[in-house]
PDB file of C-alpha atoms in Angstrom:
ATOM      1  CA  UNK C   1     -17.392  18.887 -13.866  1.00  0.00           C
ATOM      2  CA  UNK C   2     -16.843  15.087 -14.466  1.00  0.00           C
ATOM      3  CA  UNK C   3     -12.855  15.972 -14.758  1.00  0.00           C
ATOM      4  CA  UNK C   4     -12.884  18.203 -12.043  1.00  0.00           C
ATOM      5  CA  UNK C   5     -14.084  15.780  -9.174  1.00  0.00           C
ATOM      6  CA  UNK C   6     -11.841  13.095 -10.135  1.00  0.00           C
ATOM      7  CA  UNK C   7      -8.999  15.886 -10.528  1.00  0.00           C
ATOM      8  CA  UNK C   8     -10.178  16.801  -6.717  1.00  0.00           C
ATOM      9  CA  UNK C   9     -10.244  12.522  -6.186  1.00  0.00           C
ATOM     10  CA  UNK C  10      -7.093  11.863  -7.597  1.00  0.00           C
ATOM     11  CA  UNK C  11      -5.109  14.750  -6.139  1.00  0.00           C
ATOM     12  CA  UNK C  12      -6.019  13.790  -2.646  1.00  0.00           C
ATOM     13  CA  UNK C  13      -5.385  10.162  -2.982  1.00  0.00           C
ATOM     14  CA  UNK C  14      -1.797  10.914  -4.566  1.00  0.00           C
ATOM     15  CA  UNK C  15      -1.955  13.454  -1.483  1.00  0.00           C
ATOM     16  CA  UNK C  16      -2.417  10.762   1.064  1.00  0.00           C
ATOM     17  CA  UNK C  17      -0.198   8.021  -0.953  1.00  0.00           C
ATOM     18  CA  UNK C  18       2.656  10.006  -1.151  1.00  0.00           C
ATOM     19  CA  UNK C  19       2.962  12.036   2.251  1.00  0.00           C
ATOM     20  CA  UNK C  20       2.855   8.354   3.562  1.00  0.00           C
ATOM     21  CA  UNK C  21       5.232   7.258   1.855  1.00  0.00           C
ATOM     22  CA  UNK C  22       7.538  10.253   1.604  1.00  0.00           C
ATOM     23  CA  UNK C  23       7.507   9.899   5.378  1.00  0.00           C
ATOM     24  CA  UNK C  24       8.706   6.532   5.553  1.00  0.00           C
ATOM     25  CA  UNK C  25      11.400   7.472   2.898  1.00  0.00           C
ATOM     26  CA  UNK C  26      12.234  10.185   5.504  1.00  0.00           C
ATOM     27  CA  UNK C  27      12.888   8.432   8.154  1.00  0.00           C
ATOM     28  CA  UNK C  28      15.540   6.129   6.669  1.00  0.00           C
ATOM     29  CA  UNK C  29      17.017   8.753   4.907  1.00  0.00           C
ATOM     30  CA  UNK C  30      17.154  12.500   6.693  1.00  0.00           C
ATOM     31  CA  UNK C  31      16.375  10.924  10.018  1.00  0.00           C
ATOM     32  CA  UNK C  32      14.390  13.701  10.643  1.00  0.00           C
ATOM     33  CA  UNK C  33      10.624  13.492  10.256  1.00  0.00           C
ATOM     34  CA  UNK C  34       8.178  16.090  10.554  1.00  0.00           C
ATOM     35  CA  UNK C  35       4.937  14.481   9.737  1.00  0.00           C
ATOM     36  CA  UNK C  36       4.256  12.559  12.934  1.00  0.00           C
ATOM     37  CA  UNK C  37       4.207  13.327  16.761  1.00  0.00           C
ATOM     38  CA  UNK C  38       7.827  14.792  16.971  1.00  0.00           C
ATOM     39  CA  UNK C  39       7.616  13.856  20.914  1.00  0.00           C
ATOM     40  CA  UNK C  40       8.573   9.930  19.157  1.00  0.00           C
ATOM     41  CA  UNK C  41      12.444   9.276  18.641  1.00  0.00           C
ATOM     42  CA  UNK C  42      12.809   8.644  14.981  1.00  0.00           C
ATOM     43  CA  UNK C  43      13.618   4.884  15.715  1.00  0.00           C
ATOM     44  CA  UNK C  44      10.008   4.710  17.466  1.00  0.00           C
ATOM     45  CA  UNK C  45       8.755   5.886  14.319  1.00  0.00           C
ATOM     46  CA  UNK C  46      10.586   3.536  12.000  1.00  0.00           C
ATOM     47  CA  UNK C  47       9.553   0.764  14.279  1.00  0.00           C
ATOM     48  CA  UNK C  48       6.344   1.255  14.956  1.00  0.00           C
ATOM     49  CA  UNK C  49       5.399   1.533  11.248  1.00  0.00           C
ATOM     50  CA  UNK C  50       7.488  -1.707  10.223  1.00  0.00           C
ATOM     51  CA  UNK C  51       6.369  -3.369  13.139  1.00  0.00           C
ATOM     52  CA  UNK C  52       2.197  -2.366  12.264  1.00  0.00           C
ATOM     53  CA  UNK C  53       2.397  -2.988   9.001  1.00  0.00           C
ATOM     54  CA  UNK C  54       4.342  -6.477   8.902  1.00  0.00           C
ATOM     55  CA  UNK C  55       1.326  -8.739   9.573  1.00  0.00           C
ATOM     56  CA  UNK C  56      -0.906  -7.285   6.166  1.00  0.00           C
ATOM     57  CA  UNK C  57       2.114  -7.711   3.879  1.00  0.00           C
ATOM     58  CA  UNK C  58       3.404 -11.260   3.966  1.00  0.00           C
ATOM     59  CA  UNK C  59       1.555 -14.400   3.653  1.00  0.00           C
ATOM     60  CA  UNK C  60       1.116 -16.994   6.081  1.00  0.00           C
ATOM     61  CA  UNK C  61       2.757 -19.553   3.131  1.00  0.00           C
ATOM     62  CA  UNK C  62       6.051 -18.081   2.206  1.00  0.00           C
ATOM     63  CA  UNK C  63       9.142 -19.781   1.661  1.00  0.00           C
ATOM     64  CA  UNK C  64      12.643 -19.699   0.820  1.00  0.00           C
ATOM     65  CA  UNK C  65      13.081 -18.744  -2.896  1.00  0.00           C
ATOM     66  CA  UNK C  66      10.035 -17.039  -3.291  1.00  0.00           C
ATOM     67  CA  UNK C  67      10.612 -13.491  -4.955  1.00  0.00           C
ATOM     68  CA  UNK C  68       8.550 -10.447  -6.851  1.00  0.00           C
ATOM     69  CA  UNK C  69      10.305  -7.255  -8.165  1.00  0.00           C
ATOM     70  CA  UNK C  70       8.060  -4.105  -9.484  1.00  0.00           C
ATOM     71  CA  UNK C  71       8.401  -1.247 -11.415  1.00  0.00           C
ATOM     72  CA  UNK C  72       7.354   1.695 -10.105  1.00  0.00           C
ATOM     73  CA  UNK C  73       6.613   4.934 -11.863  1.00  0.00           C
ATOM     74  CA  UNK C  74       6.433   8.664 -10.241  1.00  0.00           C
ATOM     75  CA  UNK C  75       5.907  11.267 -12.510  1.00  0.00           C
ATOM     76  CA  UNK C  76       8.312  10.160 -15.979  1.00  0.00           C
ATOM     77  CA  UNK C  77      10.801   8.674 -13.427  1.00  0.00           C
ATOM     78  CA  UNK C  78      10.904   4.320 -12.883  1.00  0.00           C
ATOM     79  CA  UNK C  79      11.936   2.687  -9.703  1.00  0.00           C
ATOM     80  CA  UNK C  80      12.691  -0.906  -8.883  1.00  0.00           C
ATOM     81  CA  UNK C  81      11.730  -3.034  -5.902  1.00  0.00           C
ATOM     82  CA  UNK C  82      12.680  -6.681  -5.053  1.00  0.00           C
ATOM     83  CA  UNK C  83      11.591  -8.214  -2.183  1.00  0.00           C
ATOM     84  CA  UNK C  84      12.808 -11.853  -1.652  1.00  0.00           C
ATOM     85  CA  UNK C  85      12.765 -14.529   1.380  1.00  0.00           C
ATOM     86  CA  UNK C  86      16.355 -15.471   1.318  1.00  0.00           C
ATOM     87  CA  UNK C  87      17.008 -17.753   4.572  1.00  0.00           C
ATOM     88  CA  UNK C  88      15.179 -19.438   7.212  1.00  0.00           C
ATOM     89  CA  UNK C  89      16.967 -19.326  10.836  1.00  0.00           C
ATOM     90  CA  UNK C  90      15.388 -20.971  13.879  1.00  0.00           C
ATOM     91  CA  UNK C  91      11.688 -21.278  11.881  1.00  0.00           C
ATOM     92  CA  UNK C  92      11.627 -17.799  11.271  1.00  0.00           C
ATOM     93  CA  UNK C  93      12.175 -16.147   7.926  1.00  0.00           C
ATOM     94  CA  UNK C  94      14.709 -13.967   6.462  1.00  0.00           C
ATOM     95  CA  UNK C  95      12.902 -11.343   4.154  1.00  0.00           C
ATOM     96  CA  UNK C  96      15.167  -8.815   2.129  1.00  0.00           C
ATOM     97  CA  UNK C  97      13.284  -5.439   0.648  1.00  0.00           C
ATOM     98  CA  UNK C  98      15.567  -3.582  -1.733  1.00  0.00           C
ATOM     99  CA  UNK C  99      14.603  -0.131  -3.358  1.00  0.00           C
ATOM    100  CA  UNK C 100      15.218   3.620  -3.466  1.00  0.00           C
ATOM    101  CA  UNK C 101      18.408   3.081  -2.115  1.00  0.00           C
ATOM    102  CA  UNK C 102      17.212   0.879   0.535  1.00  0.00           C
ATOM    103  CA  UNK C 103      18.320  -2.506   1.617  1.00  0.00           C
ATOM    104  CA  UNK C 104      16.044  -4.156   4.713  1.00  0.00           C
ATOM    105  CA  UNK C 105      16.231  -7.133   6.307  1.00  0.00           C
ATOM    106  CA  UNK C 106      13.485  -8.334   8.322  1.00  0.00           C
ATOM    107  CA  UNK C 107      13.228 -11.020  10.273  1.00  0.00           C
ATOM    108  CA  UNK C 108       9.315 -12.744  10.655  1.00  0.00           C
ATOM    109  CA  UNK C 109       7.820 -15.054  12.873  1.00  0.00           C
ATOM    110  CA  UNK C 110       5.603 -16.727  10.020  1.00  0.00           C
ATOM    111  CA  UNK C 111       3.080 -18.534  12.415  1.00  0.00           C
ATOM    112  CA  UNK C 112       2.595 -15.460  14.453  1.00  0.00           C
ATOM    113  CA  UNK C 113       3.056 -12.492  11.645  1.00  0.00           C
ATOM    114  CA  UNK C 114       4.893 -11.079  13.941  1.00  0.00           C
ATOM    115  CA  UNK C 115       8.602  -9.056  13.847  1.00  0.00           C
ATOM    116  CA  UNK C 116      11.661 -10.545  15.420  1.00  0.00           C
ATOM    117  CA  UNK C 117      13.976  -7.833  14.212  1.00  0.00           C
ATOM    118  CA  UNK C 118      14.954  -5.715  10.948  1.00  0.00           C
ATOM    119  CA  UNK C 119      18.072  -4.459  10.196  1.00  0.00           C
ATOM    120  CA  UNK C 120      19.798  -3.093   6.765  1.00  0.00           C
ATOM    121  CA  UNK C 121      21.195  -0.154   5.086  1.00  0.00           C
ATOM    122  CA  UNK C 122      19.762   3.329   4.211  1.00  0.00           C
ATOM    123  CA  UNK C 123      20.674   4.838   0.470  1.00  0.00           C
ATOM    124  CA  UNK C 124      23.860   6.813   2.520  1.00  0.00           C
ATOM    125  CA  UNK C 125      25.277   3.290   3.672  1.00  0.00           C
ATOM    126  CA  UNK C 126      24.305   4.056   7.139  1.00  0.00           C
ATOM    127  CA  UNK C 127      23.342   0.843   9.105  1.00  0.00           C
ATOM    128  CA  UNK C 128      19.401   0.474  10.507  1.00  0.00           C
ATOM    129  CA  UNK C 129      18.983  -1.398  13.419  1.00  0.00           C
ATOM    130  CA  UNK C 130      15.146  -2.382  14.608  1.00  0.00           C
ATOM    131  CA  UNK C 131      14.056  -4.163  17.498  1.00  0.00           C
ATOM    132  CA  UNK C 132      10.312  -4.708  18.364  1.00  0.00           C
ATOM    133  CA  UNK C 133       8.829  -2.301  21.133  1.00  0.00           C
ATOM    134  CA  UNK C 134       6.193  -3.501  23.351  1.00  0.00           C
ATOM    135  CA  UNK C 135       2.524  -3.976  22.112  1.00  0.00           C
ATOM    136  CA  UNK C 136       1.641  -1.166  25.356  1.00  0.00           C
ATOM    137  CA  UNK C 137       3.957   1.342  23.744  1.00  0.00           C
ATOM    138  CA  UNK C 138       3.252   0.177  20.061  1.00  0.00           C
ATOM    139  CA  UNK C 139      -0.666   0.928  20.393  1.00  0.00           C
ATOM    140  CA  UNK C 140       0.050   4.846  21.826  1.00  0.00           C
ATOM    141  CA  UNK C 141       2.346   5.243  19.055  1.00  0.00           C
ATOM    142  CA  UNK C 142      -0.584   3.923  16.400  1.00  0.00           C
ATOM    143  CA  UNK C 143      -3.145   5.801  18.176  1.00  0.00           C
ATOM    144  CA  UNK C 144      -0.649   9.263  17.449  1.00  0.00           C
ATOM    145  CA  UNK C 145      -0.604   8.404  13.887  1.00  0.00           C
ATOM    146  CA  UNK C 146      -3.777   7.832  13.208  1.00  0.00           C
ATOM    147  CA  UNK C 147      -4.691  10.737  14.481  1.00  0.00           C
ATOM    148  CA  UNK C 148      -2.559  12.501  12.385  1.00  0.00           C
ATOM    149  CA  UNK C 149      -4.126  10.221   9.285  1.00  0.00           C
ATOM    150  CA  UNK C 150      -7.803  11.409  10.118  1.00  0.00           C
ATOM    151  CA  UNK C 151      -6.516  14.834  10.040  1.00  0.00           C
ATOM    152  CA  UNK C 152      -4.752  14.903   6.602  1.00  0.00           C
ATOM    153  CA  UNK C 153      -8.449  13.657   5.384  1.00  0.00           C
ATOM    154  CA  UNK C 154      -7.350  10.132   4.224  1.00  0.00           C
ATOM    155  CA  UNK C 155     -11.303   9.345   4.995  1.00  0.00           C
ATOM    156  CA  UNK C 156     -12.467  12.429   3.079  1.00  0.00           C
ATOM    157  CA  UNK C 157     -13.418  10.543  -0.322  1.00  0.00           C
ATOM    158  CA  UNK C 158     -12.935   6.303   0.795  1.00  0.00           C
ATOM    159  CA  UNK C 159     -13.776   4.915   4.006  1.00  0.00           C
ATOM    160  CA  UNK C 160     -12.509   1.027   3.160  1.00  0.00           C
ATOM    161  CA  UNK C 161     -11.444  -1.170   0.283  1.00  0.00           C
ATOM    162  CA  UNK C 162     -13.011  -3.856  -0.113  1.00  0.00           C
ATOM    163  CA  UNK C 163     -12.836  -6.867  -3.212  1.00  0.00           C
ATOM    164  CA  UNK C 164     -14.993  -6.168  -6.607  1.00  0.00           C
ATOM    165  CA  UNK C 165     -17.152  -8.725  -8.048  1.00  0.00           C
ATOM    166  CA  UNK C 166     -15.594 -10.536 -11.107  1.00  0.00           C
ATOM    167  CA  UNK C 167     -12.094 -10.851 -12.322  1.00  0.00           C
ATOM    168  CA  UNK C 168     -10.401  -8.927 -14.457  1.00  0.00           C
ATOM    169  CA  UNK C 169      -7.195  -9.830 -16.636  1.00  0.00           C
ATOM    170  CA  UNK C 170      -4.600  -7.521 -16.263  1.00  0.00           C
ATOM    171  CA  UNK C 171      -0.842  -7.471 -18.502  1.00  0.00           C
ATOM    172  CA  UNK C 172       2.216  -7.088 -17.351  1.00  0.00           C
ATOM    173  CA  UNK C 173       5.981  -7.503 -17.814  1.00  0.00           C
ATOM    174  CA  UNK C 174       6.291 -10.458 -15.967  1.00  0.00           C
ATOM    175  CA  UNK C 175       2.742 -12.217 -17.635  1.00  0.00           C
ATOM    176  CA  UNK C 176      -0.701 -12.282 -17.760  1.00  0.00           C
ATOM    177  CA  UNK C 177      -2.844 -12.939 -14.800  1.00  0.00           C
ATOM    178  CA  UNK C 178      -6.558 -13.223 -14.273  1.00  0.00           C
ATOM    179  CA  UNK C 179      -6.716 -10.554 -11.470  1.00  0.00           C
ATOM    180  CA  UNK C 180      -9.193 -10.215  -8.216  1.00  0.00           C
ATOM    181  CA  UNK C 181      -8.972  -6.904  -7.052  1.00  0.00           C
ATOM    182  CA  UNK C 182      -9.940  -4.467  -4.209  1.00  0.00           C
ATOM    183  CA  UNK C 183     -11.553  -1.413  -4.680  1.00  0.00           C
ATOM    184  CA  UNK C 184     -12.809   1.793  -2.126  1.00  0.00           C
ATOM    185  CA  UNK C 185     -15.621   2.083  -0.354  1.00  0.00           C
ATOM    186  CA  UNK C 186     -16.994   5.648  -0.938  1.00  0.00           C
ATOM    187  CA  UNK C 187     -17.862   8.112   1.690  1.00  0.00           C
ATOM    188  CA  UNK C 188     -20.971   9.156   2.586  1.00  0.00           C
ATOM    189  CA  UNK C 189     -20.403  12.644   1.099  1.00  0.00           C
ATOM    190  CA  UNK C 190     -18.457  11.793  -2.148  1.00  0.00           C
ATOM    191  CA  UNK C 191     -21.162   9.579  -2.829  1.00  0.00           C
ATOM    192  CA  UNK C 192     -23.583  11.956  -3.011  1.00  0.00           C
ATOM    193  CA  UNK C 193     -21.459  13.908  -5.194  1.00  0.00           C
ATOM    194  CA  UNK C 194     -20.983  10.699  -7.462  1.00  0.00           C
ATOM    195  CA  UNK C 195     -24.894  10.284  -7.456  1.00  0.00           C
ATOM    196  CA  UNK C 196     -25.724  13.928  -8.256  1.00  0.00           C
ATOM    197  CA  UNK C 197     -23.071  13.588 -11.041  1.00  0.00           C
ATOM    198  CA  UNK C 198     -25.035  10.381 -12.389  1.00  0.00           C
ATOM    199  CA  UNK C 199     -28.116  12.428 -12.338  1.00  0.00           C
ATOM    200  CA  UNK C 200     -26.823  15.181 -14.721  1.00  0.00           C
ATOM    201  CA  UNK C 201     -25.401  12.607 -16.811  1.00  0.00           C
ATOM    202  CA  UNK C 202     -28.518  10.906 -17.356  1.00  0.00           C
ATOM    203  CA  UNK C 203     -30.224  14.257 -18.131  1.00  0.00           C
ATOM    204  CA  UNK C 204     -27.940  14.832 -20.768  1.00  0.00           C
ATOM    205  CA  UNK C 205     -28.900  11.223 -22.776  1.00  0.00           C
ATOM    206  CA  UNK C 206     -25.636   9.646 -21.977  1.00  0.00           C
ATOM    207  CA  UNK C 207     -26.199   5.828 -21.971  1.00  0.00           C
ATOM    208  CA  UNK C 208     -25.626   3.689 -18.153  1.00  0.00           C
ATOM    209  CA  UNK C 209     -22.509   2.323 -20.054  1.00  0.00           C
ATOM    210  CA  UNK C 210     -21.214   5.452 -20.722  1.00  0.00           C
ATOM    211  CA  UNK C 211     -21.801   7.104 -17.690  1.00  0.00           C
ATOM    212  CA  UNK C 212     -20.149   4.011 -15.556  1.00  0.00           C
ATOM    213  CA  UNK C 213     -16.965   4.772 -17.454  1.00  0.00           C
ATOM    214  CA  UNK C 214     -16.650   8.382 -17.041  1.00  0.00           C
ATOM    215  CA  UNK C 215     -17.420   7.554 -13.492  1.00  0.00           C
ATOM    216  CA  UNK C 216     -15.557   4.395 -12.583  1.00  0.00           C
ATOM    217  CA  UNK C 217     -13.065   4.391 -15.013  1.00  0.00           C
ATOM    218  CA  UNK C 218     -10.069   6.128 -13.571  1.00  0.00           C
ATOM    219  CA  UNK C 219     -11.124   4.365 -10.098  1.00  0.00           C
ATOM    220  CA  UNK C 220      -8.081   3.311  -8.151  1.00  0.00           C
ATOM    221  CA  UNK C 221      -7.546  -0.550  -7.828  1.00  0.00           C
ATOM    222  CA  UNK C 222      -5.201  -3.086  -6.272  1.00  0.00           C
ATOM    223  CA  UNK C 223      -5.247  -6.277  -8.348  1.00  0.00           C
ATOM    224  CA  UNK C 224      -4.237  -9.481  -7.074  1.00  0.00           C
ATOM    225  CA  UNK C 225      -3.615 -13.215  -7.988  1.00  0.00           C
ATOM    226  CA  UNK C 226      -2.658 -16.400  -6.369  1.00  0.00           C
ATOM    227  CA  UNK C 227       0.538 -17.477  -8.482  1.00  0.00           C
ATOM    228  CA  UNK C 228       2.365 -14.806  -7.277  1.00  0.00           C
ATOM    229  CA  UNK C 229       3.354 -14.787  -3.675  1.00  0.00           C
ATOM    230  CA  UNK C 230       2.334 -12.298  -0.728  1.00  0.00           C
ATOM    231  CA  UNK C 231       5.599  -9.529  -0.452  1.00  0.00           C
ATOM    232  CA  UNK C 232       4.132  -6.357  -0.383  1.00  0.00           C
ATOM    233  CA  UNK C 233       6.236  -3.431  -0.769  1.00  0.00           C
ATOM    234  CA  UNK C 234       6.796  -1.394   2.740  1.00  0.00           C
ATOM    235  CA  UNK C 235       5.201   1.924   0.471  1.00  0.00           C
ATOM    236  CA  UNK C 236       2.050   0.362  -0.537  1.00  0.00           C
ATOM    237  CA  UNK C 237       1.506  -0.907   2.914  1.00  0.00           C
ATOM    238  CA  UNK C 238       2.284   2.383   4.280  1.00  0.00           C
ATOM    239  CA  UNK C 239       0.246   4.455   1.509  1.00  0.00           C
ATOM    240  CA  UNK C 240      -2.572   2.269   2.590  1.00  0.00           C
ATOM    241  CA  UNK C 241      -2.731   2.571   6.137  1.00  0.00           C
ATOM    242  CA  UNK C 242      -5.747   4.044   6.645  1.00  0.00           C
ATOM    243  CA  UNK C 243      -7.795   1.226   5.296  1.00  0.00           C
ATOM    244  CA  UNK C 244      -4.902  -1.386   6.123  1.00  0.00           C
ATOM    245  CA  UNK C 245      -7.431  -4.334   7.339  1.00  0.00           C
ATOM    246  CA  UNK C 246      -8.293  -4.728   3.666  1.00  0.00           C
ATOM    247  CA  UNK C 247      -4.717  -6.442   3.054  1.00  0.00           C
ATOM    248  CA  UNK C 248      -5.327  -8.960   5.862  1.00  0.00           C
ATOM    249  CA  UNK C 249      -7.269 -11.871   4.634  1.00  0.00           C
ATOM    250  CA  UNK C 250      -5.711 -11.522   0.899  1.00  0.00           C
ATOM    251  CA  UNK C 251      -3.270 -14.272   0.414  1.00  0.00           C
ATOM    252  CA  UNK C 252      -2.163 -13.814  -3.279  1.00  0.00           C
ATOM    253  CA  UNK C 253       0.496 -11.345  -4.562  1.00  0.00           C
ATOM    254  CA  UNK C 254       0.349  -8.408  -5.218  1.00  0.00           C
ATOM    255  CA  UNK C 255       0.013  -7.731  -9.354  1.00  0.00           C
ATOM    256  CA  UNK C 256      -0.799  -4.305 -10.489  1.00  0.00           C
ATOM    257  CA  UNK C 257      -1.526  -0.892  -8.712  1.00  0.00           C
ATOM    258  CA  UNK C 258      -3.320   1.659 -10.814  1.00  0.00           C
ATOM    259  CA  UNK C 259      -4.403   5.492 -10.401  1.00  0.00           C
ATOM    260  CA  UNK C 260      -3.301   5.519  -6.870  1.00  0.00           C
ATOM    261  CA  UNK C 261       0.216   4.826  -7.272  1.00  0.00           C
ATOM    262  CA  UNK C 262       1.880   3.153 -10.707  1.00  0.00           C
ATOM    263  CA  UNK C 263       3.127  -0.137  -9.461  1.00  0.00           C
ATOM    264  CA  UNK C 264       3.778  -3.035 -11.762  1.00  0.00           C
ATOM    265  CA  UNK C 265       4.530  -6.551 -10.886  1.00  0.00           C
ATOM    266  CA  UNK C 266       7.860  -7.835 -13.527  1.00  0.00           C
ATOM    267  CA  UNK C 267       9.126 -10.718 -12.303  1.00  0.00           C
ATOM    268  CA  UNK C 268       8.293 -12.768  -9.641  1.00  0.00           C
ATOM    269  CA  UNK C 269       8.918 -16.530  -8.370  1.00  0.00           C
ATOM    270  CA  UNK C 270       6.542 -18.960  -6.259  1.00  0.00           C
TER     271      UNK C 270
END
């Protein structure tokens, strides 16, 4: 039963991850999107999401030179992203996201998180162009897709993230770091399922130890640490849309992903 409900867990988390994220890779790529309101123009899309998102990805302290690159694994197949702040022009900051094909520029407003413009290259060479829309129009087009979020039951098993007690240290290729991390907030229902689950466990002799790690121990988590600098990827921002808010107050970078989507921080600079 255990491996069944975190089969039913996993599936819709990947689910959710992925559709996101498959979307976004749609829309630089085919230019022709069917996930969202198809009354939006494609560039509405593009921008709105860019646009959203910007303000929970970088931090507040960035600066020229700082860097991360990850390694990111789907199925048996391995992926690189580098994103790196390469100039400064008129106090505002130059920030260059490579991957999948994908070269983006964006231009930031540090003090005010906010997008000045974006523009790049999709994987067929074909030029991107973004300019900001209005907040007026940018809220409708957020209140479309998160309509469209509730309905693909991102909410179904987590309601939030929100950071775990303790640290934890966590390896990678580019070091060792002693990791914070966020973790989700269960729904009301799934929690009940997790408790009734506890209950036959307990029934059966298994010790509080052993029961927390059949439980807990393929739960998804975000880890984080404060030598690496604030550059999240565009897909984990978008993946995590839903429960978004969590990235706002984190300032450290981004470190390790794990059983949500297999991202893994290899080099870095701060």
């Amino acid at each position: 039963m255990l491996q069944k409900i975190f089969k039913q867990e996993n599936h819709l988390l990947v689910y959710c991850f992925y559709l996101t994220v498959f979307a976004f890779v749609l829309f630089f790529i085919c230019g022709n999107n069917n996930a969202y309101p198809q009354d939006l123009s494609d560039t509405d899309q593009q921008t709105a999401i860019i646009q959203y998102t910007l303000k929970y990805r970088f931090g507040k302290d960035l600066k020229v030179g700082d860097w991360v690159k990850y390694s990111v694994m789907s199925g048996e197949e391995e992926s690189v992203i580098e994103l790196k702040v390469t100039s400064i022009e008129k106090g505002n900051l130059w920030i260059e996201e490579k991957g999948h094909g994908i070269d983006i520029h964006y231009l930031i407003n540090p003090q005010q998180m906010k997008l000045v413009k974006a523009t790049g290259t999709d994987e067929n060479g074909e030029k991107i162009d973004i300019t900001p829309m209005s907040d007026e129009k940018l809220s409708g087009i957020l209140e479309m897709l998160n309509t469209q979020i509730k309905q693909q039951g991102a909410y179904t098993q987590y309601v939030s993230w929100t950071k775990g007690t303790g640290s934890e240290d966590v390896i990678t290729p580019a070091g060792s770091f002693n990791c914070f991390f966020l973790q989700p907030d269960f729904s009301e229902m799934y929690a009940g399922q997790i408790k009734t689950y506890e209950e036959s466990l307990r029934s059966q002799g298994k010790s509080e130890e052993e029961i927390h790690k059949a439980i807990y121990g393929q739960e998804p988590r975000l880890f984080f640490n404060k030598d690496v600098p604030k550059i999240l990827p565009a897909e984990i921002a978008i993946g995590w849309m839903p429960w978004i808010e969590a990235f706002e107050e984190i300032e450290e970078g981004l470190v390790e992903c794990r059983h949500m989507a297999s991202l893994k921080l290899t080099g870095y600079n701060k």
